[in-house]
Short mmCIF file of C-alpha atoms in Angstrom, two decimals:
data_model
loop_
_atom_site.label_atom_id
_atom_site.label_comp_id
_atom_site.label_asym_id
_atom_site.label_seq_id
_atom_site.Cartn_x
_atom_site.Cartn_y
_atom_site.Cartn_z
CA MET M 1 2.43 -23.52 15.10
CA PRO M 2 4.43 -23.22 11.92
CA VAL M 3 1.79 -21.01 10.59
CA SER M 4 0.99 -18.19 12.95
CA LEU M 5 -2.60 -17.87 13.60
CA VAL M 6 -2.42 -14.77 15.79
CA GLY M 7 -4.45 -11.77 14.83
CA SER M 8 -7.37 -13.92 13.52
CA VAL M 9 -10.76 -12.85 14.49
CA SER M 10 -12.96 -15.39 15.90
CA ASN M 11 -15.29 -17.20 13.47
CA PRO M 12 -14.60 -15.08 10.45
CA LYS M 13 -17.51 -15.01 7.82
CA GLY M 14 -15.14 -16.25 5.10
CA SER M 15 -14.23 -19.40 6.94
CA LYS M 16 -16.97 -21.98 5.99
CA GLU M 17 -17.93 -25.61 6.99
CA ALA M 18 -18.78 -27.84 4.05
CA GLU M 19 -19.24 -31.45 3.40
CA LEU M 20 -16.99 -33.41 1.07
CA GLY M 21 -19.06 -36.61 0.79
CA LYS M 22 -19.48 -37.75 4.32
CA VAL M 23 -16.51 -35.61 5.57
CA ARG M 24 -16.91 -32.35 7.31
CA VAL M 25 -14.33 -29.86 5.96
CA LEU M 26 -13.29 -26.33 6.92
CA ARG M 27 -12.68 -23.93 4.13
CA GLY M 28 -11.28 -20.46 4.27
CA SER M 29 -9.72 -20.96 7.76
CA THR M 30 -6.90 -18.60 8.85
CA LEU M 31 -4.59 -21.71 8.61
CA VAL M 32 -5.80 -22.68 5.02
CA LYS M 33 -5.47 -19.08 3.85
CA ARG M 34 -2.06 -18.22 5.27
CA GLY M 35 -0.91 -21.77 4.50
CA PHE M 36 -1.63 -21.07 0.81
CA ALA M 37 0.93 -18.23 1.13
CA HIS M 38 3.49 -20.50 2.76
CA MET M 39 3.58 -22.59 -0.44
CA LEU M 40 4.68 -19.61 -2.56
CA LYS M 41 7.74 -19.07 -0.47
CA HIS M 42 11.01 -18.79 -2.32
CA GLY M 43 9.30 -18.34 -5.44
CA VAL M 44 8.47 -15.71 -8.18
CA VAL M 45 4.95 -14.40 -8.76
CA MET M 46 4.78 -12.89 -12.21
CA ASP M 47 2.41 -10.11 -13.67
CA VAL M 48 0.75 -11.07 -16.87
CA THR M 49 -1.93 -9.71 -19.22
CA ASN M 50 -2.81 -12.54 -21.32
CA VAL M 51 -2.53 -16.28 -21.84
CA GLU M 52 0.73 -16.32 -23.81
CA GLN M 53 2.39 -14.37 -20.97
CA ALA M 54 0.95 -16.74 -18.42
CA GLN M 55 2.19 -19.68 -20.27
CA THR M 56 5.58 -18.16 -20.53
CA ALA M 57 5.78 -17.49 -16.92
CA GLU M 58 4.65 -20.74 -15.99
CA GLU M 59 7.39 -22.43 -18.41
CA ALA M 60 9.95 -20.28 -16.78
CA GLY M 61 9.22 -21.41 -13.39
CA ALA M 62 6.73 -18.87 -11.94
CA VAL M 63 5.15 -19.98 -8.50
CA ALA M 64 1.91 -18.07 -9.61
CA VAL M 65 0.78 -15.46 -11.99
CA MET M 66 -0.94 -12.10 -11.29
CA VAL M 67 -3.41 -10.93 -13.93
CA LEU M 68 -3.72 -7.30 -14.66
CA ASP M 69 -5.53 -5.37 -17.53
CA LYS M 70 -2.22 -3.37 -18.09
CA LEU M 71 1.17 -3.97 -16.63
CA PRO M 72 2.06 -1.33 -13.90
CA TYR M 73 4.43 0.61 -16.32
CA ASP M 74 1.56 0.97 -18.73
CA VAL M 75 -1.05 1.89 -16.04
CA ARG M 76 1.37 4.73 -15.24
CA LYS M 77 1.43 5.71 -18.99
CA ALA M 78 -2.26 5.46 -19.71
CA GLY M 79 -3.41 7.48 -16.70
CA GLY M 80 -7.13 7.40 -16.00
CA VAL M 81 -8.77 5.04 -13.84
CA ALA M 82 -7.22 1.56 -13.52
CA ARG M 83 -9.66 -1.20 -12.60
CA THR M 84 -9.48 -5.04 -12.17
CA ALA M 85 -8.74 -7.05 -15.34
CA SER M 86 -11.45 -8.40 -17.63
CA LEU M 87 -12.92 -11.43 -15.92
CA LYS M 88 -12.94 -13.30 -19.31
CA ALA M 89 -9.19 -12.77 -19.52
CA ILE M 90 -8.69 -14.01 -16.09
CA GLU M 91 -10.76 -17.12 -16.69
CA GLU M 92 -8.99 -17.81 -19.86
CA ILE M 93 -5.57 -17.86 -17.97
CA MET M 94 -7.10 -19.92 -15.13
CA ASP M 95 -7.97 -22.61 -17.88
CA ASN M 96 -4.53 -22.62 -19.41
CA VAL M 97 -1.95 -22.81 -16.57
CA THR M 98 -1.61 -25.25 -13.76
CA ILE M 99 -0.12 -22.87 -11.19
CA PRO M 100 -2.19 -20.37 -8.90
CA VAL M 101 -3.69 -17.46 -10.58
CA MET M 102 -4.11 -14.13 -8.70
CA ALA M 103 -5.68 -10.93 -9.86
CA LYS M 104 -5.82 -7.20 -8.47
CA CYS M 105 -8.70 -5.41 -7.20
CA ARG M 106 -8.82 -1.70 -6.20
CA ILE M 107 -8.24 -0.84 -2.68
CA GLY M 108 -11.67 -0.82 -0.77
CA HIS M 109 -13.61 -2.21 -3.80
CA VAL M 110 -15.53 -5.02 -2.03
CA TYR M 111 -17.39 -5.99 -5.33
CA GLU M 112 -14.33 -6.26 -7.49
CA ALA M 113 -13.06 -8.47 -4.76
CA ARG M 114 -16.34 -10.39 -4.75
CA VAL M 115 -16.35 -11.05 -8.47
CA LEU M 116 -12.83 -12.28 -8.51
CA GLU M 117 -13.60 -14.68 -5.70
CA ALA M 118 -16.73 -15.80 -7.49
CA ILE M 119 -14.71 -16.82 -10.68
CA GLY M 120 -12.38 -18.55 -8.28
CA VAL M 121 -8.90 -16.62 -8.45
CA ASP M 122 -6.54 -18.12 -5.95
CA MET M 123 -5.61 -14.93 -4.23
CA ILE M 124 -6.71 -11.50 -4.66
CA ASP M 125 -4.24 -8.44 -4.40
CA GLU M 126 -5.95 -5.43 -3.01
CA SER M 127 -3.59 -3.15 -4.78
CA GLU M 128 -2.21 0.33 -4.90
CA VAL M 129 -1.44 -0.18 -8.72
CA LEU M 130 -5.10 0.38 -9.44
CA THR M 131 -7.10 3.51 -8.67
CA PRO M 132 -8.40 3.21 -5.05
CA ALA M 133 -12.02 2.84 -4.58
CA ASP M 134 -12.32 4.06 -1.08
CA GLU M 135 -9.81 5.38 1.71
CA ARG M 136 -10.77 2.27 3.72
CA HIS M 137 -9.55 -1.17 3.00
CA ILE M 138 -11.64 -4.28 2.56
CA TRP M 139 -12.65 -6.43 5.48
CA LYS M 140 -10.90 -9.43 4.25
CA TRP M 141 -12.09 -11.88 6.86
CA ASN M 142 -15.48 -12.10 4.99
CA PHE M 143 -13.72 -13.80 2.14
CA THR M 144 -12.83 -17.35 1.77
CA THR M 145 -10.35 -16.43 -1.00
CA PRO M 146 -7.07 -15.15 0.69
CA PHE M 147 -5.62 -11.73 0.14
CA VAL M 148 -2.24 -10.23 -0.31
CA CYS M 149 -1.77 -6.46 0.41
CA GLY M 150 1.09 -3.97 -0.04
CA ALA M 151 2.87 -2.22 2.89
CA ARG M 152 5.70 0.30 3.31
CA ASP M 153 6.36 -0.38 7.07
CA LEU M 154 5.37 -2.51 10.06
CA GLY M 155 2.20 -0.43 10.90
CA GLU M 156 0.83 -0.76 7.36
CA ALA M 157 1.78 -4.46 7.27
CA LEU M 158 0.02 -5.16 10.60
CA ARG M 159 -3.09 -3.06 9.93
CA ARG M 160 -3.59 -5.05 6.72
CA ILE M 161 -3.04 -8.21 8.62
CA GLU M 162 -5.65 -7.06 11.17
CA GLU M 163 -8.10 -6.60 8.22
CA GLY M 164 -7.57 -10.11 7.31
CA ALA M 165 -4.65 -10.03 4.75
CA ALA M 166 -3.03 -13.46 4.56
CA MET M 167 0.07 -12.27 3.03
CA ILE M 168 1.95 -9.11 2.79
CA ARG M 169 4.30 -7.49 0.10
CA THR M 170 6.34 -4.39 0.03
CA LYS M 171 4.84 -1.68 -2.13
CA GLY M 172 8.02 -0.37 -3.56
CA GLU M 173 7.33 1.85 -6.54
CA PRO M 174 5.38 -0.11 -9.24
CA GLY M 175 6.03 0.15 -12.68
CA THR M 176 9.23 2.19 -12.33
CA GLY M 177 11.85 -0.70 -13.05
CA ASN M 178 13.46 1.07 -9.99
CA VAL M 179 14.09 -1.34 -6.99
CA VAL M 180 15.11 1.50 -4.66
CA GLU M 181 11.62 1.94 -2.90
CA ALA M 182 11.20 -1.71 -2.29
CA VAL M 183 14.55 -1.72 -0.75
CA LYS M 184 13.66 1.05 1.53
CA HIS M 185 10.27 -0.35 2.61
CA VAL M 186 11.88 -3.87 3.48
CA ARG M 187 14.57 -1.99 5.48
CA ILE M 188 12.12 0.07 7.47
CA LEU M 189 10.20 -3.11 8.18
CA ASN M 190 13.27 -5.04 9.38
CA LYS M 191 14.29 -2.13 11.75
CA GLU M 192 10.93 -1.85 13.30
CA ILE M 193 10.77 -5.47 13.67
CA ARG M 194 14.12 -5.42 15.47
CA LEU M 195 13.01 -2.91 17.79
CA VAL M 196 9.65 -4.74 18.66
CA LYS M 197 11.59 -7.96 19.10
CA ALA M 198 14.06 -6.30 21.48
CA THR M 199 11.39 -4.72 23.53
CA TYR M 200 9.54 -8.22 23.71
CA GLU M 201 12.59 -10.02 24.80
CA SER M 202 13.27 -7.45 27.48
CA ASN M 203 9.67 -8.13 28.85
CA ASP M 204 9.00 -4.31 28.78
CA GLU M 205 5.25 -4.52 28.34
CA GLU M 206 4.82 -0.72 29.04
CA GLU M 207 6.89 -0.10 25.87
CA LEU M 208 5.40 -2.94 23.87
CA ILE M 209 1.85 -1.47 24.23
CA LYS M 210 3.12 2.04 23.53
CA LEU M 211 4.82 0.78 20.29
CA ALA M 212 1.32 -0.82 19.42
CA ARG M 213 -0.33 2.45 20.01
CA GLU M 214 2.10 4.30 17.85
CA LEU M 215 1.73 1.68 15.04
CA ASN M 216 -2.27 1.86 15.30
CA VAL M 217 -2.45 -1.85 15.73
CA SER M 218 -3.42 -4.38 18.42
CA TYR M 219 -1.15 -5.38 21.29
CA GLU M 220 -1.74 -8.95 20.45
CA LEU M 221 -0.15 -8.62 16.99
CA VAL M 222 2.74 -6.50 17.94
CA ARG M 223 3.59 -9.11 20.76
CA GLU M 224 3.34 -11.91 18.05
CA VAL M 225 5.91 -9.74 15.80
CA GLY M 226 8.21 -9.69 18.81
CA ARG M 227 7.97 -13.42 19.69
CA LEU M 228 8.57 -14.41 16.02
CA GLY M 229 11.04 -11.74 15.09
CA ARG M 230 9.12 -11.31 11.71
CA LEU M 231 5.72 -10.87 10.38
CA PRO M 232 3.19 -13.50 11.22
CA VAL M 233 2.42 -13.88 7.43
CA VAL M 234 4.46 -14.59 4.49
CA ASN M 235 6.35 -11.31 3.11
CA PHE M 236 7.19 -10.92 -0.53
CA ALA M 237 9.08 -8.11 -2.20
CA ALA M 238 7.34 -6.09 -4.72
CA GLY M 239 7.67 -2.92 -6.69
CA GLY M 240 10.39 -2.27 -9.27
CA ILE M 241 12.21 -5.60 -9.37
CA THR M 242 13.74 -5.85 -12.88
CA THR M 243 16.85 -8.02 -12.73
CA PRO M 244 18.02 -11.33 -11.32
CA ALA M 245 20.42 -9.33 -9.02
CA ASP M 246 17.30 -7.14 -7.86
CA ALA M 247 15.59 -10.37 -6.81
CA ALA M 248 18.62 -11.77 -5.01
CA LEU M 249 19.10 -8.48 -3.20
CA MET M 250 15.47 -8.57 -1.82
CA MET M 251 15.76 -12.30 -0.82
CA LYS M 252 19.11 -11.24 0.84
CA LEU M 253 17.16 -8.61 2.77
CA GLY M 254 14.90 -11.29 4.32
CA CYS M 255 11.89 -11.33 1.90
CA ASP M 256 10.12 -14.69 1.51
CA GLY M 257 9.77 -14.39 -2.23
CA ILE M 258 9.38 -12.08 -5.15
CA PHE M 259 6.75 -10.29 -7.17
CA VAL M 260 7.89 -9.01 -10.74
CA GLY M 261 5.53 -6.77 -12.16
CA SER M 262 6.60 -4.82 -15.49
CA GLY M 263 10.06 -6.12 -15.13
CA ILE M 264 9.69 -9.26 -17.26
CA PHE M 265 7.02 -8.46 -19.94
CA LYS M 266 8.39 -4.87 -20.59
CA SER M 267 11.73 -6.22 -21.27
CA SER M 268 12.67 -7.45 -24.64
CA ASP M 269 13.97 -10.93 -23.20
CA PRO M 270 10.92 -12.02 -21.12
CA LEU M 271 11.32 -15.79 -21.09
CA GLU M 272 15.16 -15.76 -20.36
CA ARG M 273 14.83 -12.95 -17.84
CA ALA M 274 11.90 -14.84 -16.11
CA ARG M 275 13.97 -17.95 -15.93
CA ALA M 276 16.96 -16.00 -14.63
CA ILE M 277 14.93 -14.19 -11.87
CA VAL M 278 13.50 -17.55 -10.66
CA LEU M 279 17.14 -18.86 -10.39
CA ALA M 280 18.36 -15.94 -8.58
CA THR M 281 15.55 -16.05 -6.15
CA THR M 282 16.13 -19.72 -5.18
CA PHE M 283 20.01 -19.48 -5.06
CA TYR M 284 20.41 -15.82 -3.84
CA ASP M 285 22.92 -17.05 -1.39
CA ASP M 286 25.24 -18.49 -4.08
CA GLN M 287 27.17 -15.52 -6.01
CA LYS M 288 28.24 -17.69 -8.58
CA ILE M 289 24.59 -18.85 -9.63
CA VAL M 290 23.22 -15.09 -9.13
CA ALA M 291 26.18 -14.23 -11.70
CA GLU M 292 25.14 -17.02 -13.98
CA ALA M 293 21.43 -15.97 -13.60
CA GLN M 294 22.56 -12.33 -14.43
CA LYS M 295 24.41 -13.49 -17.40
CA MET M 296 21.18 -14.77 -18.96
CA VAL M 297 19.78 -11.20 -19.28
CA ASP M 298 21.10 -8.29 -21.34
CA GLU M 299 20.88 -4.90 -19.67
CA LYS M 300 20.14 -3.40 -22.99
CA LYS M 301 16.97 -5.31 -22.90
CA SER M 302 15.93 -4.26 -19.31
CA MET M 303 13.00 -1.90 -19.18
CA ALA M 304 14.16 1.70 -19.11
CA GLY M 305 13.10 2.54 -15.72
CA MET M 306 12.30 5.85 -14.06
CA ASP M 307 13.74 8.04 -11.45
CA ILE M 308 11.52 8.13 -8.17
CA THR M 309 12.22 11.88 -7.31
CA THR M 310 10.52 13.06 -10.48
CA LEU M 311 7.46 10.90 -10.50
CA GLU M 312 3.96 12.60 -10.70
CA LEU M 313 2.12 9.57 -9.36
CA ARG M 314 3.54 7.79 -6.40
CA MET M 315 1.38 4.59 -6.10
CA GLN M 316 2.89 3.77 -2.76
CA GLU M 317 1.08 6.68 -1.18
CA ARG M 318 -2.40 5.10 -1.70
CA GLY M 319 -4.09 3.27 1.04
CA LYS M 320 -1.47 3.88 3.76
CA GLU M 321 -3.96 4.29 6.71
CA MET I 1 24.09 -43.42 15.05
CA LYS I 2 23.28 -39.72 14.06
CA LEU I 3 20.82 -39.19 11.39
CA LYS I 4 21.22 -36.71 8.60
CA ILE I 5 17.88 -35.52 7.02
CA GLY I 6 17.69 -33.17 4.00
CA VAL I 7 14.82 -31.01 3.09
CA LEU I 8 14.87 -30.49 -0.76
CA GLY I 9 15.20 -26.61 -0.27
CA LEU I 10 14.42 -24.97 -3.79
CA GLN I 11 10.96 -23.56 -3.30
CA GLY I 12 7.77 -24.14 -0.94
CA ASP I 13 7.52 -24.28 2.67
CA ILE I 14 11.06 -25.51 3.30
CA GLU I 15 11.54 -24.06 6.92
CA GLU I 16 8.26 -25.51 8.17
CA HIS I 17 9.49 -29.13 7.25
CA ILE I 18 12.81 -28.45 8.97
CA GLU I 19 11.29 -27.35 11.98
CA ALA I 20 8.70 -30.23 12.19
CA THR I 21 11.46 -32.62 11.66
CA LYS I 22 13.58 -31.09 14.41
CA LEU I 23 10.75 -31.05 16.79
CA ALA I 24 9.87 -34.84 15.88
CA LEU I 25 13.54 -35.92 16.50
CA LYS I 26 13.31 -34.18 19.84
CA LYS I 27 10.19 -35.93 20.73
CA LEU I 28 11.58 -39.20 19.68
CA ASN I 29 14.82 -38.47 21.41
CA VAL I 30 16.62 -39.34 18.40
CA GLU I 31 20.02 -37.72 17.51
CA GLY I 32 19.90 -35.96 14.13
CA GLU I 33 20.43 -32.99 12.19
CA VAL I 34 18.28 -31.57 9.46
CA ILE I 35 19.94 -29.90 6.50
CA TRP I 36 18.61 -27.58 3.81
CA THR I 37 19.47 -29.43 0.55
CA LYS I 38 19.83 -27.38 -2.69
CA SER I 39 22.48 -28.93 -4.65
CA GLY I 40 23.11 -32.65 -5.93
CA GLU I 41 26.22 -33.06 -3.62
CA GLU I 42 24.01 -32.10 -0.54
CA VAL I 43 21.25 -34.71 -1.54
CA LEU I 44 23.82 -37.38 -1.96
CA SER I 45 25.02 -36.74 1.75
CA VAL I 46 21.74 -37.32 3.48
CA ASP I 47 20.18 -40.49 4.91
CA GLY I 48 16.63 -39.48 3.84
CA LEU I 49 14.92 -36.63 2.07
CA ILE I 50 11.82 -34.72 2.53
CA ILE I 51 10.18 -32.92 -0.70
CA PRO I 52 8.17 -29.91 0.60
CA GLY I 53 4.84 -28.29 -0.45
CA GLY I 54 5.02 -25.62 -3.06
CA GLU I 55 4.57 -25.60 -6.70
CA SER I 56 5.70 -28.80 -8.37
CA THR I 57 6.42 -27.44 -11.68
CA VAL I 58 8.88 -24.93 -10.06
CA ILE I 59 10.50 -27.45 -7.68
CA GLY I 60 10.89 -29.81 -10.72
CA LEU I 61 12.37 -27.14 -12.76
CA LEU I 62 14.85 -25.99 -10.23
CA SER I 63 15.92 -29.56 -9.32
CA THR I 64 17.40 -30.02 -12.76
CA TYR I 65 19.58 -27.00 -12.00
CA GLY I 66 22.28 -28.00 -9.65
CA ARG I 67 21.63 -31.56 -10.39
CA ALA I 68 19.47 -32.22 -7.19
CA LEU I 69 16.84 -34.39 -9.35
CA ASP I 70 19.64 -36.68 -10.79
CA ALA I 71 21.28 -37.09 -7.35
CA VAL I 72 17.81 -38.11 -5.97
CA LYS I 73 17.38 -40.52 -8.86
CA GLU I 74 20.87 -42.00 -8.08
CA LYS I 75 19.84 -42.34 -4.43
CA ILE I 76 16.59 -44.02 -5.05
CA LEU I 77 18.41 -46.77 -6.86
CA GLU I 78 19.60 -47.78 -3.40
CA GLU I 79 16.65 -50.02 -2.28
CA GLU I 80 15.27 -48.39 0.66
CA PHE I 81 16.23 -44.64 0.66
CA PRO I 82 13.46 -42.93 2.58
CA ILE I 83 11.63 -39.93 0.81
CA LEU I 84 8.63 -38.08 2.22
CA GLY I 85 6.82 -35.95 -0.23
CA THR I 86 4.00 -33.62 0.72
CA CYS I 87 1.68 -32.06 -1.78
CA ALA I 88 4.09 -30.94 -4.54
CA GLY I 89 6.37 -33.66 -3.00
CA LEU I 90 3.90 -36.26 -3.87
CA ILE I 91 3.51 -35.00 -7.24
CA ILE I 92 7.31 -35.05 -8.03
CA MET I 93 7.70 -38.57 -6.54
CA ALA I 94 5.10 -39.94 -9.08
CA LYS I 95 5.79 -41.70 -12.33
CA ARG I 96 2.74 -40.01 -13.98
CA ALA I 97 1.04 -36.61 -13.44
CA TYR I 98 -1.74 -34.51 -14.84
CA ASP I 99 -3.64 -31.54 -14.03
CA LYS I 100 -7.47 -31.79 -13.49
CA ILE I 101 -8.22 -28.69 -15.76
CA VAL I 102 -5.37 -28.31 -18.02
CA GLY I 103 -4.70 -32.10 -18.51
CA GLN I 104 -1.29 -33.63 -19.41
CA THR I 105 1.68 -31.36 -18.56
CA ASN I 106 5.34 -31.83 -19.42
CA GLN I 107 6.90 -31.37 -16.01
CA GLU I 108 10.00 -32.92 -14.21
CA LEU I 109 9.07 -35.84 -12.08
CA LEU I 110 11.14 -38.38 -10.13
CA GLY I 111 9.07 -41.32 -11.10
CA ALA I 112 9.91 -43.00 -7.76
CA MET I 113 6.46 -44.23 -7.00
CA ASP I 114 4.14 -46.24 -9.29
CA ILE I 115 1.24 -43.84 -9.09
CA THR I 116 -0.66 -41.39 -11.22
CA VAL I 117 -1.23 -38.10 -9.56
CA GLU I 118 -4.11 -35.69 -10.47
CA ARG I 119 -3.01 -32.21 -9.72
CA ASN I 120 -5.42 -29.71 -8.12
CA SER I 121 -7.80 -32.62 -7.75
CA PHE I 122 -10.12 -30.93 -5.19
CA GLY I 123 -10.25 -27.53 -7.17
CA ARG I 124 -8.78 -24.23 -6.74
CA GLN I 125 -7.77 -22.26 -3.39
CA LYS I 126 -11.34 -21.45 -2.55
CA GLU I 127 -11.97 -25.19 -2.17
CA SER I 128 -8.88 -25.76 -0.11
CA PHE I 129 -9.80 -27.19 3.30
CA GLU I 130 -8.62 -28.59 6.42
CA ALA I 131 -10.24 -31.81 7.85
CA ASP I 132 -9.79 -34.76 10.36
CA LEU I 133 -8.08 -37.65 8.59
CA HIS I 134 -7.22 -41.36 9.38
CA ILE I 135 -3.69 -42.27 8.58
CA SER I 136 -3.05 -45.98 9.00
CA VAL I 137 0.58 -46.01 9.71
CA ILE I 138 0.38 -43.37 12.57
CA GLY I 139 -2.33 -44.81 14.65
CA GLU I 140 -6.10 -44.55 15.47
CA LYS I 141 -6.15 -40.98 16.64
CA SER I 142 -7.16 -38.66 13.68
CA PHE I 143 -4.94 -36.14 12.08
CA ARG I 144 -5.84 -32.54 11.33
CA ALA I 145 -4.81 -32.37 7.70
CA VAL I 146 -4.45 -29.22 5.65
CA PHE I 147 -5.14 -29.51 1.90
CA ILE I 148 -3.94 -26.49 -0.26
CA ARG I 149 -4.93 -26.96 -3.87
CA ALA I 150 -4.04 -30.54 -3.31
CA PRO I 151 -3.65 -33.49 -5.66
CA SER I 152 -4.99 -37.02 -5.19
CA VAL I 153 -3.71 -40.37 -6.38
CA LYS I 154 -5.84 -41.78 -9.14
CA GLU I 155 -3.97 -44.91 -10.00
CA TYR I 156 -1.44 -46.98 -8.09
CA GLY I 157 0.57 -50.15 -8.85
CA SER I 158 0.31 -53.52 -6.83
CA LYS I 159 3.35 -52.46 -4.51
CA VAL I 160 1.59 -49.37 -3.26
CA GLU I 161 0.00 -49.21 0.05
CA VAL I 162 -2.89 -46.67 0.43
CA ILE I 163 -2.62 -45.32 4.00
CA ALA I 164 -4.89 -42.35 3.94
CA LYS I 165 -8.25 -41.95 2.13
CA LEU I 166 -10.78 -39.11 2.20
CA GLU I 167 -14.11 -40.44 0.76
CA GLU I 168 -13.08 -41.74 -2.67
CA TYR I 169 -9.86 -39.54 -2.78
CA ILE I 170 -6.51 -41.30 -2.21
CA VAL I 171 -4.39 -38.83 -0.19
CA GLY I 172 -1.64 -40.98 1.45
CA VAL I 173 0.45 -43.66 -0.13
CA LYS I 174 3.45 -45.70 0.66
CA GLU I 175 5.99 -47.81 -1.45
CA ARG I 176 9.08 -49.19 -0.20
CA ASN I 177 10.23 -46.29 2.04
CA PHE I 178 8.60 -43.70 -0.04
CA LEU I 179 5.87 -41.77 1.57
CA GLY I 180 3.50 -39.68 -0.22
CA LEU I 181 0.86 -37.28 1.11
CA ALA I 182 -1.46 -34.85 -0.43
CA PHE I 183 -1.76 -32.58 2.46
CA HIS I 184 0.59 -30.68 4.80
CA PRO I 185 1.72 -32.45 8.16
CA GLU I 186 4.42 -29.60 8.39
CA LEU I 187 1.78 -26.77 8.97
CA THR I 188 0.45 -27.98 12.22
CA ASN I 189 1.90 -28.82 15.68
CA ASP I 190 1.05 -32.66 15.11
CA THR I 191 4.51 -34.38 14.27
CA ARG I 192 3.17 -37.92 14.09
CA VAL I 193 4.00 -38.18 10.39
CA HIS I 194 7.43 -36.80 10.74
CA GLU I 195 8.08 -39.07 13.58
CA TYR I 196 6.90 -42.21 11.59
CA PHE I 197 9.15 -40.96 8.79
CA ILE I 198 12.20 -40.72 11.12
CA ASN I 199 11.39 -44.38 12.35
CA LEU I 200 11.53 -45.48 8.84
CA LEU I 201 14.88 -43.71 8.33
CA GLN I 202 16.30 -45.46 11.55
CA GLU I 203 15.39 -48.73 10.11
CA TYR I 204 16.85 -48.14 6.93
CA LYS I 205 20.16 -47.08 8.42
CA ARG I 206 20.36 -50.28 10.54
#
């Protein structure tokens, strides 16, 4: 199967039979949810806070927009509690762009997720950028709308998939304009996947179940990772991506696509930068085109960025169990 | 006679189409290669092209870069050049497209098929679905079709053949050697659509 269905629970509540005229259709199945993420591949999802930014993102070639009340950089600055965006703002954006619209809910906040599903957002990001509402994550199999979740390593990624996430992204360190943590997370993930793959290929079941126990995930999922040599769902890079070269670097490391948070709309050249990041993501393996894309942006206009070591708030630490 | 099939590889589920096409070649025992085509030059080198699912606005925009879109336009002037477009691919092949909610959009289209396509015709992702579908050109046995924020064909010219319908929605069309589908045959193991496309390609090459 081109879309792996491994790890799916049987008869998830979010999967619903319905009638389209006389035809019986199935909504919210694992295939339909994971399949949606497959359509985003090689694309760039951009964080936006209003219609104007959403339209700029669409014009620049964003594959989807992610609606927040504040960009991650501003969430950091503002402090306090960061919650899901105003539903009116999200709806207004949904009425004005043709591409998918995603929105974030707090980790574990089942009812923020429910209201986002009710107004019809295309994907929900259960995100560490917002203030967690619970130490547990949402049981995402109960939703018809697909979810994306952040992860820093293979264990976190597979635990989120086990809860029903249809897509994974690296956590990185949001709102910093610093790509170092996203690089670190995808490198850890790749290294762990290589180990699982080698173990699977040597038919060492004793070792494979030991790995599953160490990762705190099911044997079935670990086996699937070994068979595929990758995560069974689409995996994007996120957290600190700021320039076209950053995006190309993450694609080169094996990510399926890119999320850009503050990087675009906290810069002083958002439209050009958004276009350039889209170009560099698609043509990441062609140095000449990445250089052309990089020329489209001015480093003096990049967001300032922050050093990771002096941060007071490390969002990536949220929701790691 | 070795076939060379390209998958327009700018955005979307490119690898899935490459795999499905390879599998279909194997099942048919046809010699051929499947290549990831990004540039205009690569497009000009293939016997047939697949435009994958993804976002049609993004694929259209990126096609103007590297001149892939111009190359496809050049190719379709040759009378029988085969193209298979799925979902976003169907939209890009159309002469006219609009969005169900937003209305008219100014996006890049190939204009290969005399059809008007409504984007997001079935609604948003929550309304996306899988269903059994009858596709006239691949036989009686139904096809498990996956519709993701799918479009549908609202108007079509006299040379267009409707090959699949779901109630009142037209979800599969054929014109010359162009095949446009609103769903994703590349997401399941059933390769009958890709096999049919390869047969079209073989006839065109003869």
